[in-house]
Coordinates of C-alpha atoms in Angstrom, one line a residue:
Chain A
X46 CA 0.0 0.0 0.0
X47 CA 1.5 3.2 1.2
X48 CA 5.2 2.6 0.7
X49 CA 4.8 1.0 -2.6
X50 CA 5.1 4.0 -4.7
X51 CA 3.0 5.2 -7.6
X52 CA 5.9 5.0 -10.0
X53 CA 4.8 3.7 -13.4
X54 CA 7.2 0.9 -13.4
X55 CA 6.4 -0.5 -10.0
X56 CA 2.7 0.0 -10.7
X57 CA 3.2 -2.1 -13.8
X58 CA 4.9 -4.8 -11.9
X59 CA 2.2 -4.8 -9.2
X60 CA -0.5 -4.8 -11.9
X61 CA 1.5 -7.6 -13.4
X62 CA 0.8 -9.8 -10.5
X63 CA -2.8 -8.6 -10.3
X64 CA -3.4 -10.1 -13.7
X65 CA -2.5 -13.3 -12.3
X66 CA -4.9 -12.6 -9.5
X67 CA -7.7 -12.0 -11.9
X68 CA -7.0 -15.4 -13.5
X69 CA -6.3 -16.9 -10.1
X70 CA -9.8 -18.2 -9.5
X71 CA -9.5 -21.3 -11.7
X72 CA -6.0 -22.1 -10.4
X73 CA -7.1 -21.8 -6.8
X74 CA -10.1 -24.0 -7.5
X75 CA -7.9 -26.6 -8.9
X76 CA -5.4 -26.7 -6.0
X77 CA -8.0 -26.7 -3.3
X78 CA -9.7 -29.5 -5.1
X79 CA -6.6 -31.5 -5.5
X80 CA -4.8 -31.0 -2.1
X81 CA -7.6 -32.3 0.1
X82 CA -8.4 -35.2 -2.2
X83 CA -4.9 -36.7 -2.0
X84 CA -4.7 -36.0 1.6
X85 CA -8.1 -36.8 2.8
X86 CA -7.4 -40.4 3.7
X87 CA -4.2 -39.8 5.6
X88 CA -4.7 -36.4 7.0
X89 CA -8.4 -35.8 7.7
X90 CA -7.7 -32.8 9.9
X91 CA -7.6 -29.3 8.6
X92 CA -4.6 -27.2 9.7
X93 CA -6.7 -24.4 11.1
X94 CA -4.5 -23.3 13.9
X95 CA -1.2 -23.2 12.1
X96 CA -2.8 -21.7 9.0
X97 CA -4.3 -18.8 11.0
X98 CA -1.1 -18.3 13.0
X99 CA 1.0 -18.0 9.8
X100 CA -1.6 -15.9 8.1
X101 CA -2.1 -13.6 11.0
X102 CA 0.7 -11.0 10.4
X103 CA -0.4 -10.4 6.8
X104 CA -4.1 -10.3 7.5
X105 CA -3.8 -8.1 10.6
X106 CA -1.6 -5.6 8.7
X107 CA -3.9 -5.6 5.7
X108 CA -6.9 -5.0 8.0
X109 CA -5.3 -2.1 9.9
X110 CA -3.6 -0.4 7.0
X111 CA -5.7 -1.2 3.9
X112 CA -9.2 -2.5 4.8
X113 CA -10.1 -0.2 7.7
X114 CA -8.8 2.8 5.8
X115 CA -10.8 1.7 2.8
X116 CA -14.1 1.2 4.7
X117 CA -13.4 4.4 6.6
X118 CA -13.0 6.2 3.3
X119 CA -16.4 4.9 2.1
X120 CA -17.9 6.1 5.4
X121 CA -16.3 9.5 5.5
X122 CA -17.2 10.2 1.9
X123 CA -20.7 10.8 3.2
X124 CA -19.6 13.4 5.7
X125 CA -18.4 16.9 5.7
X126 CA -15.3 15.7 7.5
X127 CA -12.4 17.5 9.0
X128 CA -9.5 16.8 11.3
X129 CA -10.4 19.8 13.4
X130 CA -14.2 20.1 13.5
X131 CA -17.2 17.9 14.2
X132 CA -18.4 16.1 11.1
X133 CA -21.8 16.4 9.6
X134 CA -23.6 13.9 7.5
X135 CA -24.2 15.2 4.0
X136 CA -25.4 12.2 2.0
X137 CA -24.2 12.2 -1.5
X138 CA -23.3 15.9 -1.6
X139 CA -19.6 15.2 -1.7
X140 CA -20.0 13.0 -4.7
X141 CA -22.2 15.7 -6.4
X142 CA -19.7 18.4 -5.5
X143 CA -16.7 16.6 -6.8
X144 CA -18.5 15.7 -10.0
X145 CA -19.5 19.3 -10.5
X146 CA -15.9 20.5 -9.8
X147 CA -14.5 21.6 -13.1
X148 CA -10.9 21.0 -11.7
X149 CA -11.7 17.4 -10.9
X150 CA -13.4 16.7 -14.3
X151 CA -10.5 18.6 -16.0
X152 CA -8.0 16.4 -14.2
X153 CA -9.7 13.3 -15.4
X154 CA -9.7 14.5 -18.9
X155 CA -6.1 15.4 -18.6
X156 CA -5.4 11.9 -17.2
X157 CA -7.0 10.4 -20.2
X158 CA -5.1 12.6 -22.6
X159 CA -1.9 11.8 -20.7
X160 CA -2.6 8.0 -20.9
X161 CA -3.4 8.4 -24.6
X162 CA 0.0 9.9 -25.2
X163 CA 2.0 7.5 -23.0
X164 CA 0.4 4.1 -23.5
X165 CA 0.3 3.8 -27.3
X166 CA 3.8 5.3 -27.7
X167 CA 5.2 2.9 -25.1
X168 CA 3.4 -0.1 -26.7
X169 CA 4.6 0.7 -30.3
X170 CA 8.2 1.2 -29.1
X171 CA 8.0 -2.0 -27.1
X172 CA 6.6 -3.9 -30.0
X173 CA 9.4 -2.7 -32.3
X174 CA 12.0 -3.4 -29.5
X175 CA 10.7 -7.0 -29.0
X176 CA 10.8 -7.7 -32.7
X177 CA 14.4 -6.4 -32.9
X178 CA 15.7 -8.2 -29.8
X179 CA 13.9 -11.5 -30.4
X180 CA 16.5 -12.6 -33.0
X181 CA 19.6 -11.5 -31.2
X182 CA 22.2 -13.6 -29.6
X183 CA 22.1 -14.3 -25.9
X184 CA 24.8 -12.0 -24.8
X185 CA 23.7 -8.9 -26.7
X186 CA 20.1 -9.4 -25.9
X187 CA 20.9 -9.7 -22.2
X188 CA 22.8 -6.4 -22.3
X189 CA 20.0 -4.6 -24.2
X190 CA 17.3 -6.0 -22.0
X191 CA 19.1 -4.9 -18.8
X192 CA 19.7 -1.5 -20.3
X193 CA 16.0 -0.8 -21.1
X194 CA 15.0 -2.2 -17.7
X195 CA 17.1 0.2 -15.7
X196 CA 15.0 3.3 -16.2
X197 CA 12.0 1.3 -14.9
X198 CA 13.6 1.2 -11.4
X199 CA 14.6 4.9 -11.3
X200 CA 12.4 6.8 -8.8
X201 CA 9.9 9.4 -10.1
X202 CA 11.8 12.1 -8.2
X203 CA 15.1 11.4 -9.9
X204 CA 13.5 11.1 -13.3
X205 CA 11.8 14.4 -12.7
X206 CA 15.1 16.1 -11.7
X207 CA 16.8 14.8 -14.8
X208 CA 14.1 15.9 -17.2
X209 CA 13.6 19.3 -15.6
X210 CA 17.2 20.0 -16.4
X211 CA 17.0 18.5 -19.9
X212 CA 14.0 20.7 -20.6
X213 CA 15.6 23.9 -19.2
X214 CA 14.8 26.8 -21.5
X215 CA 18.1 28.4 -22.0
X216 CA 20.7 25.8 -21.1
X217 CA 18.9 22.5 -21.5
X218 CA 20.2 19.8 -23.8
X219 CA 16.9 19.5 -25.7
X220 CA 16.7 23.1 -26.8
X221 CA 20.4 23.0 -27.7
X222 CA 19.8 20.0 -29.8
X223 CA 16.8 21.4 -31.6
X224 CA 18.8 24.6 -32.0
X225 CA 21.2 22.7 -34.3
X226 CA 18.3 22.5 -36.7
X227 CA 17.4 26.1 -36.3
X228 CA 14.5 25.6 -34.0
X229 CA 13.9 28.4 -31.5
X230 CA 14.1 27.5 -27.8
X231 CA 10.8 26.2 -26.4
X232 CA 9.6 26.6 -22.8
X233 CA 8.7 23.0 -22.4
X234 CA 7.4 23.1 -18.9
X235 CA 6.1 26.7 -18.8
X236 CA 3.8 26.5 -21.9
X237 CA 0.4 25.1 -20.9
X238 CA -0.1 23.5 -24.3
X239 CA 3.2 21.6 -24.2
X240 CA 3.8 20.9 -20.5
X241 CA 1.7 17.7 -20.4
X242 CA 3.3 16.1 -23.5
X243 CA 6.6 17.1 -22.0
X244 CA 5.7 15.0 -18.9
X245 CA 4.7 12.1 -21.1
X246 CA 8.3 11.7 -22.3
X247 CA 9.7 10.7 -18.9
X248 CA 6.6 8.6 -18.3
X249 CA 7.3 6.6 -21.5
X250 CA 11.0 6.4 -20.5
X251 CA 10.2 5.0 -17.1
X252 CA 7.5 2.5 -18.3
X253 CA 9.1 1.3 -21.5
X254 CA 11.4 -1.3 -20.0
X255 CA 8.8 -3.4 -18.3
X256 CA 6.4 -3.1 -21.2
X257 CA 9.1 -4.2 -23.7
X258 CA 10.2 -7.1 -21.6
X259 CA 6.7 -8.4 -21.1
X260 CA 6.0 -8.0 -24.8
X261 CA 9.3 -9.9 -25.6
X262 CA 8.4 -12.7 -23.2
X263 CA 5.0 -13.1 -24.9
X264 CA 6.7 -13.1 -28.3
X265 CA 9.2 -15.8 -27.3
X266 CA 6.2 -18.0 -26.3
X267 CA 5.0 -18.1 -29.9
X268 CA 6.1 -21.5 -31.3
X269 CA 8.7 -21.2 -34.1
X270 CA 6.7 -23.8 -36.1
X271 CA 4.0 -21.2 -36.8
X272 CA 6.5 -19.0 -38.6
X273 CA 8.2 -21.9 -40.3
X274 CA 4.8 -23.0 -41.7
X275 CA 4.0 -19.5 -42.8
X276 CA 7.2 -18.9 -44.6
X277 CA 6.9 -22.3 -46.4
X278 CA 3.5 -20.9 -47.5
X279 CA 5.4 -17.9 -48.8
X280 CA 4.2 -15.4 -46.2
X281 CA 6.7 -12.5 -45.9
X282 CA 7.8 -10.7 -42.7
X283 CA 4.9 -8.3 -42.7
X284 CA 2.3 -10.9 -43.3
X285 CA 3.8 -13.1 -40.5
X286 CA 3.6 -10.2 -38.1
X287 CA 0.0 -9.3 -39.1
X288 CA -1.3 -12.9 -39.0
X289 CA 0.8 -14.6 -36.4
X290 CA 2.6 -12.3 -34.1
X291 CA -0.2 -9.8 -33.4
X292 CA -3.0 -12.3 -33.0
X293 CA -0.8 -14.5 -30.7
X294 CA 0.0 -11.5 -28.6
X295 CA -3.6 -10.4 -28.3
X296 CA -3.9 -11.0 -24.6
X297 CA -0.5 -9.7 -23.8
X298 CA -1.2 -6.5 -25.7
X299 CA -4.6 -6.1 -24.0
X300 CA -3.0 -6.7 -20.6
X301 CA -0.3 -4.1 -21.2
X302 CA -2.9 -1.6 -22.4
X303 CA -4.9 -1.9 -19.2
X304 CA -1.9 -2.0 -16.9
X305 CA -0.3 0.9 -18.7
X306 CA -3.6 2.9 -18.7
X307 CA -4.2 2.5 -15.0
X308 CA -0.6 3.3 -14.2
X309 CA -0.5 6.4 -16.5
X310 CA -3.8 7.8 -15.2
X311 CA -2.6 7.5 -11.7
X312 CA 0.8 9.2 -12.3
X313 CA 1.6 11.6 -9.6
X314 CA 5.4 11.9 -9.0
X315 CA 6.2 13.6 -12.3
X316 CA 3.7 16.4 -12.1
X317 CA 4.2 16.8 -8.4
X318 CA 8.0 17.3 -8.7
X319 CA 8.3 18.8 -12.2
X320 CA 5.5 21.3 -12.4
X321 CA 3.3 21.1 -9.3
X322 CA 0.4 20.8 -11.6
X323 CA 1.1 24.1 -13.4
X324 CA 1.2 26.1 -15.6
X325 CA -2.5 26.9 -15.4
X326 CA -3.3 23.4 -14.1
X327 CA -2.2 22.0 -17.4
X328 CA -0.4 19.1 -15.7
X329 CA -2.9 18.6 -12.8
X330 CA -3.5 14.9 -13.1
X331 CA -6.2 13.2 -11.0
X332 CA -4.0 11.9 -8.3
X333 CA -2.3 15.2 -7.9
X334 CA -5.6 16.9 -7.7
X335 CA -6.6 14.5 -4.9
X336 CA -3.2 14.9 -3.1
X337 CA -3.4 18.7 -3.2
X338 CA -6.9 18.6 -1.7
X339 CA -5.8 16.1 1.0
X340 CA -2.9 18.3 2.0
X341 CA -4.5 21.7 1.7
X342 CA -8.3 21.4 2.4
X343 CA -9.9 21.7 5.7
X344 CA -12.8 19.5 4.8
X345 CA -11.9 16.2 3.3
X346 CA -15.2 14.6 2.3
X347 CA -15.0 15.8 -1.3
X348 CA -11.6 14.5 -2.3
X349 CA -12.3 11.2 -0.5
X350 CA -15.4 10.9 -2.7
X351 CA -13.4 11.8 -5.7
X352 CA -10.7 9.1 -4.9
X353 CA -13.4 6.5 -4.5
X354 CA -15.1 7.4 -7.7
X355 CA -11.8 7.0 -9.5
X356 CA -11.2 3.7 -7.8
X357 CA -14.6 2.4 -8.8
X358 CA -14.2 3.5 -12.5
X359 CA -10.6 2.1 -12.8
X360 CA -11.5 -1.1 -10.9
X361 CA -14.6 -1.6 -13.1
X362 CA -12.6 -1.2 -16.3
X363 CA -9.9 -3.6 -15.2
X364 CA -12.4 -6.1 -13.9
X365 CA -14.5 -6.0 -17.1
X366 CA -11.6 -6.4 -19.4
X367 CA -10.0 -9.2 -17.3
X368 CA -13.2 -11.1 -17.2
X369 CA -13.5 -10.9 -21.0
X370 CA -9.9 -12.0 -21.2
X371 CA -10.5 -15.0 -19.0
X372 CA -13.7 -16.1 -20.7
X373 CA -11.9 -15.8 -24.0
X374 CA -9.1 -18.1 -22.7
X375 CA -11.7 -20.6 -21.6
X376 CA -13.2 -20.7 -25.1
X377 CA -9.7 -21.3 -26.6
X378 CA -9.4 -24.2 -24.3
Chain B
X33 CA 13.6 -19.1 -36.2
X34 CA 16.0 -21.9 -36.6
X35 CA 17.3 -20.5 -39.9
X36 CA 20.5 -18.5 -39.8
X37 CA 19.8 -14.9 -40.5
X38 CA 21.5 -13.1 -43.3
X39 CA 24.0 -10.3 -42.3
X40 CA 21.8 -7.8 -44.1
X41 CA 19.1 -8.5 -41.5
X42 CA 21.3 -9.1 -38.6
X43 CA 23.4 -6.0 -38.7
X44 CA 20.5 -3.5 -38.7
X45 CA 19.0 -5.6 -35.9
X46 CA 22.1 -5.2 -33.8
X47 CA 22.3 -1.4 -34.5
X48 CA 18.6 -0.9 -33.7
X49 CA 19.0 -2.9 -30.4
X50 CA 22.0 -0.8 -29.4
X51 CA 20.1 2.4 -30.2
X52 CA 17.3 1.3 -27.9
X53 CA 19.8 0.6 -25.1
X54 CA 21.5 4.0 -25.7
X55 CA 18.2 5.9 -25.7
X56 CA 17.2 4.2 -22.4
X57 CA 20.5 4.9 -20.7
X58 CA 21.1 8.3 -22.2
X59 CA 19.4 10.4 -19.4
X60 CA 21.3 8.4 -16.8
X61 CA 24.7 8.8 -18.6
X62 CA 24.0 12.5 -18.9
X63 CA 23.2 12.7 -15.2
X64 CA 26.4 10.8 -14.3
X65 CA 28.4 13.2 -16.5
X66 CA 26.7 16.3 -15.2
X67 CA 27.7 15.3 -11.7
X68 CA 31.3 15.9 -12.8
X69 CA 30.7 19.4 -14.2
X70 CA 30.9 22.8 -12.5
X71 CA 27.5 24.0 -11.3
X72 CA 27.5 26.7 -14.0
X73 CA 28.4 24.1 -16.7
X74 CA 25.4 21.9 -16.3
X75 CA 23.2 24.5 -18.1
X76 CA 25.9 26.3 -20.0
X77 CA 25.4 27.7 -23.5
X78 CA 26.9 26.4 -25.8
X79 CA 26.0 23.0 -24.4
X80 CA 28.7 20.5 -23.5
X81 CA 27.8 16.9 -23.2
X82 CA 31.1 16.0 -21.6
X83 CA 32.5 18.0 -18.8
X84 CA 35.1 20.6 -19.9
X85 CA 36.9 19.9 -16.7
X86 CA 36.2 16.9 -14.4
X87 CA 35.1 17.7 -10.9
X88 CA 35.0 14.5 -8.9
X89 CA 34.8 16.7 -5.9
X90 CA 31.0 17.1 -6.4
X91 CA 30.5 13.5 -5.6
X92 CA 32.8 13.8 -2.5
X93 CA 31.1 17.0 -1.5
X94 CA 27.6 15.6 -1.6
X95 CA 28.7 12.5 0.4
X96 CA 30.2 14.8 3.0
X97 CA 26.9 16.7 3.3
X98 CA 25.6 15.2 6.5
X99 CA 22.0 15.5 5.5
X100 CA 22.6 13.6 2.3
X101 CA 24.5 10.7 4.0
X102 CA 22.0 10.5 6.7
X103 CA 19.2 10.3 4.3
X104 CA 21.0 7.6 2.3
X105 CA 21.8 5.5 5.4
X106 CA 18.4 5.9 7.0
X107 CA 16.6 5.0 3.8
X108 CA 18.9 2.0 3.3
X109 CA 18.3 0.7 6.8
X110 CA 14.6 1.2 6.4
X111 CA 14.5 -0.5 3.0
X112 CA 16.5 -3.4 4.3
X113 CA 14.2 -3.9 7.3
X114 CA 11.2 -3.4 5.1
X115 CA 12.4 -6.0 2.7
X116 CA 13.2 -8.7 5.3
X117 CA 9.9 -8.4 7.1
X118 CA 7.9 -8.1 3.9
X119 CA 9.4 -11.3 2.5
X120 CA 8.8 -13.1 5.8
X121 CA 5.2 -12.0 6.2
X122 CA 4.2 -12.5 2.6
X123 CA 6.0 -15.9 2.3
X124 CA 4.2 -17.3 5.3
X125 CA 0.8 -16.3 3.9
X126 CA 1.8 -17.6 0.5
X127 CA 2.7 -21.0 2.0
X128 CA -0.6 -21.2 3.8
X129 CA -2.6 -20.3 0.7
X130 CA -0.6 -22.7 -1.5
X131 CA -0.6 -25.7 0.7
X132 CA -2.8 -25.7 3.7
X133 CA -6.5 -26.4 4.0
X134 CA -8.4 -24.4 6.6
X135 CA -11.8 -23.0 7.5
X136 CA -12.9 -20.0 5.4
X137 CA -9.9 -20.3 3.1
X138 CA -11.8 -19.1 0.1
X139 CA -13.2 -16.1 2.1
X140 CA -9.7 -15.1 3.3
X141 CA -8.3 -15.5 -0.2
X142 CA -10.9 -13.1 -1.6
X143 CA -10.3 -10.5 1.2
X144 CA -6.5 -10.6 0.7
X145 CA -6.5 -10.5 -3.1
X146 CA -9.2 -7.8 -3.1
X147 CA -6.8 -5.5 -1.3
X148 CA -4.6 -5.6 -4.4
X149 CA -7.1 -3.6 -6.4
X150 CA -7.4 -0.7 -3.9
X151 CA -5.3 2.2 -5.3
X152 CA -3.0 4.0 -2.9
X153 CA -4.7 7.3 -3.5
X154 CA -8.2 5.9 -2.5
X155 CA -6.9 5.3 1.0
X156 CA -4.1 7.9 1.3
X157 CA -6.0 10.1 3.7
X158 CA -7.6 7.4 5.8
X159 CA -4.3 5.6 6.1
X160 CA -2.9 8.9 7.3
X161 CA -5.7 9.0 10.0
X162 CA -4.8 5.4 11.1
X163 CA -1.1 6.1 11.5
X164 CA -1.9 9.4 13.3
X165 CA -4.1 7.5 15.8
X166 CA -1.3 4.9 16.2
X167 CA 1.1 7.7 17.0
X168 CA 3.4 6.6 14.2
X169 CA 3.8 9.9 12.5
X170 CA 7.3 11.1 12.0
X171 CA 8.9 7.8 13.0
X172 CA 10.6 5.1 10.9
X173 CA 7.6 2.8 11.8
X174 CA 5.3 4.8 9.6
X175 CA 7.5 4.2 6.6
X176 CA 8.0 0.5 7.2
X177 CA 4.9 -1.0 8.8
X178 CA 2.0 0.1 6.7
X179 CA 3.3 -1.3 3.4
X180 CA 4.7 -4.6 4.7
X181 CA 1.7 -6.9 3.8
X182 CA 1.4 -7.0 0.0
X183 CA -1.1 -9.2 -1.7
X184 CA 0.8 -8.9 -5.0
X185 CA 4.0 -10.1 -3.4
X186 CA 2.2 -12.9 -1.6
X187 CA 0.6 -14.0 -4.9
X188 CA 3.9 -14.1 -6.6
X189 CA 5.5 -16.3 -4.0
X190 CA 2.4 -18.5 -3.9
X191 CA 2.7 -19.1 -7.6
X192 CA 6.3 -20.3 -7.0
X193 CA 5.2 -22.5 -4.1
X194 CA 2.5 -24.2 -6.2
X195 CA 5.3 -25.5 -8.4
X196 CA 7.1 -27.2 -5.5
X197 CA 6.2 -30.9 -5.7
X198 CA 3.7 -32.1 -3.1
X199 CA 5.5 -35.4 -2.7
X200 CA 8.4 -33.6 -0.9
X201 CA 6.0 -32.3 1.6
X202 CA 4.1 -35.5 2.1
X203 CA 7.3 -37.4 2.8
X204 CA 8.0 -34.9 5.5
X205 CA 4.5 -35.1 6.9
X206 CA 4.8 -38.9 7.1
X207 CA 8.0 -38.4 9.0
X208 CA 6.1 -36.4 11.5
X209 CA 7.2 -32.9 10.6
X210 CA 4.9 -30.1 11.4
X211 CA 3.7 -27.5 9.0
X212 CA 6.0 -24.9 10.4
X213 CA 9.0 -27.2 10.1
X214 CA 8.1 -28.0 6.5
X215 CA 7.8 -24.3 5.8
X216 CA 11.2 -23.4 7.4
X217 CA 13.1 -26.5 6.4
X218 CA 11.8 -27.3 2.9
X219 CA 10.1 -24.2 1.5
X220 CA 12.3 -21.4 2.7
X221 CA 15.6 -22.9 1.4
X222 CA 13.9 -23.5 -2.0
X223 CA 12.5 -20.0 -2.2
X224 CA 15.6 -18.0 -3.1
X225 CA 14.6 -17.4 -6.8
X226 CA 11.2 -16.0 -5.8
X227 CA 12.7 -14.1 -2.8
X228 CA 15.2 -12.3 -5.1
X229 CA 12.4 -11.0 -7.2
X230 CA 10.1 -9.9 -4.4
X231 CA 13.0 -8.7 -2.3
X232 CA 14.3 -6.4 -5.1
X233 CA 10.7 -5.1 -5.7
X234 CA 10.2 -4.4 -2.0
X235 CA 13.5 -2.7 -1.6
X236 CA 12.8 -0.6 -4.7
X237 CA 9.3 0.3 -3.6
X238 CA 10.7 1.6 -0.2
X239 CA 13.7 3.3 -1.7
X240 CA 11.7 5.1 -4.4
X241 CA 8.7 6.1 -2.2
X242 CA 8.0 9.8 -2.2
X243 CA 4.4 10.7 -1.6
X244 CA 4.0 8.7 1.7
X245 CA 7.2 10.1 3.2
X246 CA 6.4 13.7 2.5
X247 CA 3.0 13.2 4.1
X248 CA 4.2 11.5 7.2
X249 CA 7.8 12.6 7.9
X250 CA 8.5 16.2 9.0
X251 CA 11.8 16.0 10.9
X252 CA 14.7 16.7 8.5
X253 CA 16.7 14.1 10.5
X254 CA 14.3 11.4 9.2
X255 CA 14.1 12.6 5.6
X256 CA 14.1 9.8 3.1
X257 CA 16.5 10.0 0.2
X258 CA 13.8 11.0 -2.4
X259 CA 12.5 13.6 0.0
X260 CA 16.0 14.9 0.4
X261 CA 16.5 15.2 -3.3
X262 CA 13.2 16.9 -4.0
X263 CA 13.9 19.3 -1.1
X264 CA 17.5 20.0 -2.4
X265 CA 16.1 20.9 -5.8
X266 CA 13.8 23.5 -4.3
X267 CA 16.1 25.0 -1.7
X268 CA 19.5 24.7 -3.4
X269 CA 18.5 25.1 -7.0
X270 CA 21.7 26.6 -8.4
X271 CA 23.9 23.8 -7.2
X272 CA 23.0 21.7 -10.1
X273 CA 26.1 19.6 -10.5
X274 CA 25.8 18.7 -6.8
X275 CA 22.2 17.7 -7.3
X276 CA 23.1 15.6 -10.3
X277 CA 25.9 13.8 -8.3
X278 CA 23.5 13.2 -5.4
X279 CA 20.7 11.9 -7.7
X280 CA 23.2 9.6 -9.4
X281 CA 24.4 8.2 -6.0
X282 CA 20.7 7.9 -4.9
X283 CA 19.9 5.8 -8.0
X284 CA 23.0 3.6 -7.5
X285 CA 21.6 1.1 -4.9
X286 CA 18.7 0.1 -7.1
X287 CA 20.8 0.0 -10.2
X288 CA 23.3 -2.2 -8.5
X289 CA 20.6 -4.5 -7.2
X290 CA 19.2 -5.0 -10.7
X291 CA 22.7 -5.5 -12.2
X292 CA 23.6 -8.1 -9.6
X293 CA 20.3 -10.0 -9.9
X294 CA 19.5 -9.2 -13.5
X295 CA 19.2 -12.8 -14.7
X296 CA 16.7 -13.7 -12.0
X297 CA 14.7 -10.6 -12.2
X298 CA 14.5 -10.2 -16.0
X299 CA 14.1 -13.9 -16.5
X300 CA 11.0 -13.7 -14.2
X301 CA 9.2 -11.1 -16.2
X302 CA 6.4 -13.1 -17.7
X303 CA 2.7 -13.0 -17.3
X304 CA 1.2 -15.8 -15.3
X305 CA -2.0 -17.0 -16.7
X306 CA -1.9 -15.0 -19.9
X307 CA -0.9 -16.5 -23.2

């Protein structure tokens, strides 16, 4: 929860395991089925005591630091709540207020725009990367894979620091480079129409490695025989990609889209450190909107309601697509 | 494909791959080099990619800044403790879910896995209320304890445990070993590959955390490294080379971890259940 940061890379890794979780149900059913059946004769007892003792630390921590806060958030979202004053029940007013707040709606729109820039760019680059690296020798591909993975583990703060300096108006490397082609210097982070795309670049940089490696893993899972058969039939490189690679990767691509989308829309470190949401709120992404209200407002009901709305929408999207994904797999056998 | 590629395909492939690697590493190389420049040189016009003169003293100076060293050491200790406890707690739960049968197992599973879908931001404020009530604010505890239990980490370890043959365990059970003994004597020694991955992830999550520390830590003596860097940028803006040197050093622990364990970590990046 709290210490796991909102960094795109880590979010992707976490989401990575959550995919597994979504598809865990059948796996779970299988194991619980199997374990008792083989054991039933010899070990009729259930290991209740030892199970609960070993589970206790995790469950107690989750209850205190995740479940109680979550339930409490649901409860407080119906109150005009403050640290300092008695709270007052207001029903759905917080929800109405936050949905009528142009800043909140604006931040959602911006989040979607941000994701629309970050996710497809990262996916296309990752697809090209995976195609390139797939055929390389072990040594070189190992080096390249490690190289692209390293940005994924860099903190949002450090990435922000690097890119703020790269984007510097008068002395930054980017404007210097463009200047070689006669382009006038651009105020990357000070111009409301460019600031958000300028934040998308470090976001792609951070998220690219994990996306590319997952894509590559998916690609390496496609049996060589498919390609051999296709090339015997005279299918060229492009046709093979269109009719074998992309269809075989369908689920991986879908998964990366969802994971990338939920990570991008929840980005907070980059705008928080690089621009503080400015200029003119042009980089005020949803989580930064919520964070600002949490740290600055006296009454917290409204941002809590906003956070829960965001959770419901994002959770519903993931759940819906994951269930489609699972049922699809069931059909495939 | 089994067929040997022609050089006309292979050479551009190699060049493209190296370009990807270069593009990914470029910002870091540039940060490393900037750390060797004079403060005024980092943003000088005309721009110099390489330092005109090498100033290794930036790296020495930032290490000698007591606030920086303290932040590095404190964050390192916190991350190490966090990693050890997080592995222990999540591995125990993973074993229980992978191998034991107990009352309300399904119910507990749903509860635990459900927490994975709750975003940090949805509970940021109410977690803050909890740690306030527990008097944890502005202590190392607030950084370590709340994030220890992780359903995602538990799930990853459990997937690994599901692949350990049941026969091993049944033999031990017949010999009269208890569940706890089986866990510590059989599962823990075999867990190293999984623990490397979740350990590095935990360490990284703690090391890179920023939002939670700035909400809960106010004493400069307890500043975490990301907090220190962000603060440095605001308060000592002109000392850019020093900031770059500090950022480079702050990135180093996680980079080293990945380089040391690269094969295990990168080899483990696949998607369970997706094909």
